[in-house]
XYZ file of C-alpha atoms in Angstrom:
92
model
C 10.740 -16.888 -22.627
C 14.143 -16.380 -21.202
C 15.958 -18.727 -18.771
C 15.893 -16.109 -16.180
C 12.083 -15.708 -16.476
C 11.502 -19.376 -16.252
C 13.682 -19.587 -13.126
C 11.802 -16.546 -11.548
C 8.439 -18.187 -12.480
C 9.342 -21.487 -10.587
C 10.088 -19.422 -7.254
C 7.467 -18.843 -4.660
C 6.005 -15.430 -3.851
C 8.009 -15.025 -0.846
C 11.163 -15.798 -2.627
C 10.341 -13.315 -5.364
C 9.795 -10.701 -2.800
C 13.068 -11.474 -1.099
C 14.888 -11.345 -4.536
C 13.394 -8.020 -5.470
C 14.264 -6.393 -2.058
C 17.906 -7.709 -2.522
C 17.877 -6.221 -6.181
C 16.628 -2.890 -4.970
C 19.340 -2.683 -2.308
C 21.935 -3.452 -5.003
C 20.568 -0.818 -7.203
C 20.562 1.793 -4.599
C 24.244 0.705 -3.813
C 25.326 0.970 -7.454
C 23.396 4.303 -8.024
C 25.360 5.779 -4.981
C 28.683 4.662 -6.558
C 27.752 6.373 -9.872
C 26.456 9.471 -7.871
C 30.037 9.846 -6.007
C 31.793 9.313 -9.440
C 33.247 5.898 -8.768
C 32.777 3.337 -11.641
C 30.781 0.224 -10.706
C 32.519 -3.100 -11.423
C 29.972 -4.033 -14.031
C 28.487 -1.192 -15.820
C 25.484 -3.356 -16.893
C 24.549 -4.026 -13.269
C 22.092 -1.132 -13.000
C 20.328 -2.227 -16.335
C 20.307 -5.890 -15.267
C 18.809 -5.086 -11.841
C 16.166 -2.923 -13.248
C 15.176 -5.699 -15.774
C 14.974 -8.322 -13.244
C 12.946 -6.146 -10.923
C 10.612 -5.481 -13.966
C 10.341 -9.272 -14.639
C 9.468 -10.025 -10.921
C 6.774 -7.338 -10.862
C 5.322 -8.792 -14.069
C 5.295 -12.453 -12.797
C 3.770 -11.104 -9.673
C 0.979 -9.279 -11.449
C 0.325 -12.463 -13.501
C -0.059 -14.538 -10.493
C -2.483 -11.991 -8.934
C -4.632 -11.988 -12.030
C -4.652 -15.766 -12.300
C -5.888 -15.993 -8.652
C -8.606 -13.383 -9.388
C -9.715 -15.387 -12.392
C -9.864 -18.462 -10.398
C -11.886 -16.876 -7.733
C -14.427 -15.502 -10.255
C -14.779 -18.907 -11.849
C -15.422 -20.516 -8.418
C -18.039 -17.888 -7.683
C -19.777 -18.492 -11.056
C -19.891 -22.194 -10.356
C -21.395 -21.444 -6.915
C -24.110 -19.363 -8.504
C -25.868 -21.900 -10.794
C -28.984 -21.560 -12.706
C -32.046 -22.340 -10.555
C -33.614 -25.640 -11.439
C -37.091 -25.309 -13.223
C -40.093 -26.945 -11.987
C -42.672 -28.762 -14.034
C -44.791 -25.847 -14.896
C -41.885 -23.554 -15.760
C -40.274 -26.243 -17.993
C -43.643 -26.620 -19.966
C -43.648 -22.819 -20.807
C -40.207 -23.047 -22.313
């Protein structure tokens, strides 16, 4: 796991959303520069922004799946097997 991934995982959901919005604005800005023919300061800026956005989306999806799994486990614990009475226990 890269340093950047670890750093992103330590952030809250709102911080991740804000960072993603910031990167998307930056990406639009750089793409506009390329479209007009000017060279961006850092040619790898587009690639880095895309990769970071993908990392953020991956982390958000992992968090969603983790929460869904926890919810399912809680529901399974709530629905326990019924306690058998004396007659039912003897039949088994």
